[in-house]
Amino acid sequence: MATGLQYFFGIDFGTTNSATVGYVVMDQKTESIQYGDDEGRPIPSVVAIDKTTGDVFTGRTAWDKKMELSESCVYIPSVKTILDSEQTRTIASKEWTAVDIASEVFKQLKANVKKRTGIDMERATVAIPVGFSSTKRIKLRKAAQKAGIDIHSFISEPTAAFFANYNELKSSSVVAIFDWGGGTLDVSIIQHINGKVSELATTGKNIAGDYIDDKIAKRIHAKIARKKGIEIAFTDMPSSAQDMMRVRAERAKRMLGDDDTATISINNYGVYGACRETLEYDWFADIVDPEVTLAMECLDEAIHQSGVGLANIDRIVLVGGSSNLRPLLEKMDKKYGDKLFFPEETMWNVGQGAAMLAMTPGSYYSNQSIGIVLSDNSYYEILKPDTAIQGWSHTCHFGIVDSSKEARFVFGGSPDIDSSPEKYKTLSVPAYRFLQEQIVLQTSIDQNMVFTAVAGSNMRTEEFHRLWEYTQLKCYYKLPGR
Ligand SMILES: Nc1ncnc2c1ncn2[C@@H]1O[C@H](COP(=O)(O)OP(=O)(O)OP(=O)(O)O)[C@@H](O)[C@H]1O
Ligand SMILES: [Mg+2]
């Protein structure tokens, strides 16, 4: 008899595609499930909202209908990039915030899980890029909540990718994660010592698959225009025709990974009518060469910034859909040879790692010190390095020693704590200077990894309390059971 079925979910909320991976645990047996679309691919992170009816289309439906929807709908690709926008849009008399739009993608991910397994995905571990701002983290959490998903924990995308390939990478102490997706290239140099994963350096570019598709689409357009003798700029074509060309370009790009030619046909390409073009691999490799070179430079730069030197990088892990680009693989192979590791399912890797960490979570520890710099420049430490930060809070009480009518807290910390701690923020807290008066300083770290300090006199109301939020907290992740 089954003693209970448990599900753990990991979500890679990508710029272009979002992937949900689940682990089902039953009687000590574990099975992993990729919740893809009907073709088994991750779900496009796209939302289309009908301008008159307000109907919402997401995922593969919205992607496939891109051409027909682009006139009737407001089409929002790359939802993740607009997450911190304060703008609202009115579509079919309804106000849409960035959170509302992102929540539609989460709803689709949830519906996909329900369709496949009949299970409600109520909580998940969600992978986010390194340096994803706290505003974006808060908004992503809200968007998931709106869709009925509680974000149990965030995990950085490179850490998730590292963990997904742990068996292969466990003996490596420094690893480069090269994640080239649809919207961004993110390179992280990760140090791994006894299960402690910290990021030594990160670099990135907003040039990835979507940009490449647009570039190829423009070149195919130029070929057609030349052949047919009608000069119209690609950007002057109707938006539906542009979209159609981008979709074809994306498909051709993937085909040229395996084949030396790819043929595209469009029945009705605006004034050009029916078009058919055969694309050669060499032509394609020339077009993407600048982006491939840029991506390789980004990796060099991250290695340089990490200060460890190429000789000490044990493995270079290629993840993300755009890492499949053949011209990239050829160059990488020539330059890095044996160091390269190319996991089998690059598009699912980050989601997979997130799901594994949902099942057996690790914990975050502070990688820095935060304290108060006192008037004699001595340092009173509040948060010590290597402190487990989940649910961390600390309260301290201070008496007033001088005659001022305010208590000043100068927050500071790493890097050089003893001689002169870096100063982050000064809070001036109104006080009465009574003998029995105390200034209470409450500090805590929330689920979005924001360090909050609230200081106030125990004799004054809350409106005289002062707040500081520190969003740049440096942490490392300790893998489970290591
Ligand atoms: N075989 C392939 N060859 C080249 N590019 C590919 C291939 N397969 C997928 N891609 C491209 O990979 C991109 C999507 O990758 P991925 O799903 O990793 O992105 P993402 O995680 O959504 O984006 P990001 O990481 O930027 O947030 C798309 O641009 C897609 O065209
Ligand atoms: Mg990605």
mmCIF file of C-alpha atoms and ligand atoms in Angstrom, residues 12-19 41-43 45 63 80-81 129 157 179-186 205 208-213 250-251 253-258 284 319-326 346-348 350, ligand 1:
data_model
loop_
_atom_site.group_PDB
_atom_site.id
_atom_site.type_symbol
_atom_site.label_atom_id
_atom_site.label_comp_id
_atom_site.label_asym_id
_atom_site.label_seq_id
_atom_site.Cartn_x
_atom_site.Cartn_y
_atom_site.Cartn_z
ATOM 1 C CA ASP A 12 12.746 28.038 -13.854
ATOM 2 C CA PHE A 13 10.873 31.253 -14.656
ATOM 3 C CA GLY A 14 12.842 32.143 -17.768
ATOM 4 C CA THR A 15 12.761 35.179 -20.020
ATOM 5 C CA THR A 16 11.704 33.127 -23.023
ATOM 6 C CA ASN A 17 10.624 29.818 -21.556
ATOM 7 C CA SER A 18 9.516 28.638 -18.166
ATOM 8 C CA ALA A 19 10.128 25.121 -17.024
ATOM 9 C CA ARG A 41 9.289 21.522 -24.410
ATOM 10 C CA PRO A 42 9.259 24.218 -21.695
ATOM 11 C CA ILE A 43 6.377 26.701 -21.832
ATOM 12 C CA SER A 45 6.854 32.889 -20.991
ATOM 13 C CA TRP A 63 3.411 31.548 -29.004
ATOM 14 C CA LYS A 80 10.468 38.515 -16.526
ATOM 15 C CA THR A 81 12.215 41.602 -17.867
ATOM 16 C CA PRO A 129 19.256 35.024 -11.849
ATOM 17 C CA GLU A 157 20.001 29.802 -11.404
ATOM 18 C CA ASP A 179 23.764 29.920 -19.104
ATOM 19 C CA TRP A 180 22.721 31.351 -22.452
ATOM 20 C CA GLY A 181 18.944 31.541 -22.686
ATOM 21 C CA GLY A 182 16.440 33.561 -24.654
ATOM 22 C CA GLY A 183 16.821 36.922 -22.964
ATOM 23 C CA THR A 184 20.151 36.892 -21.216
ATOM 24 C CA LEU A 185 23.557 35.350 -21.005
ATOM 25 C CA ASP A 186 24.547 34.749 -17.385
ATOM 26 C CA LYS A 205 24.656 40.365 -21.285
ATOM 27 C CA ALA A 208 20.648 35.947 -26.256
ATOM 28 C CA GLY A 209 18.320 33.813 -28.369
ATOM 29 C CA ASP A 210 15.588 36.427 -28.911
ATOM 30 C CA TYR A 211 18.137 38.945 -30.156
ATOM 31 C CA ILE A 212 19.691 36.362 -32.468
ATOM 32 C CA ASP A 213 16.261 35.416 -33.886
ATOM 33 C CA GLU A 250 14.044 30.608 -34.562
ATOM 34 C CA ARG A 251 13.089 27.277 -36.082
ATOM 35 C CA LYS A 253 18.363 28.395 -36.053
ATOM 36 C CA ARG A 254 17.571 25.190 -34.198
ATOM 37 C CA MET A 255 17.607 23.094 -37.374
ATOM 38 C CA LEU A 256 21.044 24.398 -38.292
ATOM 39 C CA GLY A 257 22.337 22.819 -35.096
ATOM 40 C CA ASP A 258 22.099 19.421 -36.798
ATOM 41 C CA PHE A 284 24.222 31.485 -40.447
ATOM 42 C CA VAL A 319 23.210 25.335 -19.979
ATOM 43 C CA GLY A 320 20.295 27.303 -21.457
ATOM 44 C CA GLY A 321 18.795 26.832 -24.909
ATOM 45 C CA SER A 322 21.218 29.108 -26.762
ATOM 46 C CA SER A 323 24.162 27.009 -25.578
ATOM 47 C CA ASN A 324 23.044 24.581 -28.289
ATOM 48 C CA LEU A 325 24.169 26.981 -31.012
ATOM 49 C CA ARG A 326 26.558 24.995 -33.152
ATOM 50 C CA THR A 346 20.005 22.117 -21.170
ATOM 51 C CA MET A 347 16.545 23.725 -21.186
ATOM 52 C CA TRP A 348 15.391 21.732 -18.135
ATOM 53 C CA VAL A 350 17.794 24.916 -13.940
HETATM 54 N N1 LIG B 1 18.918 23.740 -30.526
HETATM 55 C C1 LIG B 1 18.978 25.040 -30.333
HETATM 56 N N2 LIG B 1 19.893 25.807 -30.970
HETATM 57 C C2 LIG B 1 19.960 27.133 -30.766
HETATM 58 N N3 LIG B 1 19.148 27.817 -29.935
HETATM 59 C C3 LIG B 1 18.231 27.109 -29.277
HETATM 60 C C4 LIG B 1 18.098 25.702 -29.418
HETATM 61 N N4 LIG B 1 17.094 25.293 -28.612
HETATM 62 C C5 LIG B 1 16.624 26.390 -28.001
HETATM 63 N N5 LIG B 1 17.301 27.474 -28.386
HETATM 64 C C6 LIG B 1 17.079 28.862 -27.971
HETATM 65 O O1 LIG B 1 17.212 28.960 -26.573
HETATM 66 C C7 LIG B 1 16.424 30.061 -26.115
HETATM 67 C C8 LIG B 1 15.632 29.638 -24.920
HETATM 68 O O2 LIG B 1 16.504 29.151 -23.944
HETATM 69 P P1 LIG B 1 16.074 29.008 -22.424
HETATM 70 O O3 LIG B 1 14.809 28.241 -22.358
HETATM 71 O O4 LIG B 1 17.242 28.491 -21.713
HETATM 72 O O5 LIG B 1 15.822 30.532 -22.094
HETATM 73 P P2 LIG B 1 15.182 31.208 -20.814
HETATM 74 O O6 LIG B 1 15.614 30.442 -19.600
HETATM 75 O O7 LIG B 1 13.746 31.377 -21.030
HETATM 76 O O8 LIG B 1 15.821 32.637 -20.863
HETATM 77 P P3 LIG B 1 16.724 33.379 -19.801
HETATM 78 O O9 LIG B 1 17.643 32.361 -19.203
HETATM 79 O O10 LIG B 1 17.379 34.402 -20.628
HETATM 80 O O11 LIG B 1 15.759 33.940 -18.791
HETATM 81 C C9 LIG B 1 15.535 30.473 -27.256
HETATM 82 O O12 LIG B 1 16.048 31.651 -27.835
HETATM 83 C C10 LIG B 1 15.657 29.310 -28.222
HETATM 84 O O13 LIG B 1 15.498 29.720 -29.571
#
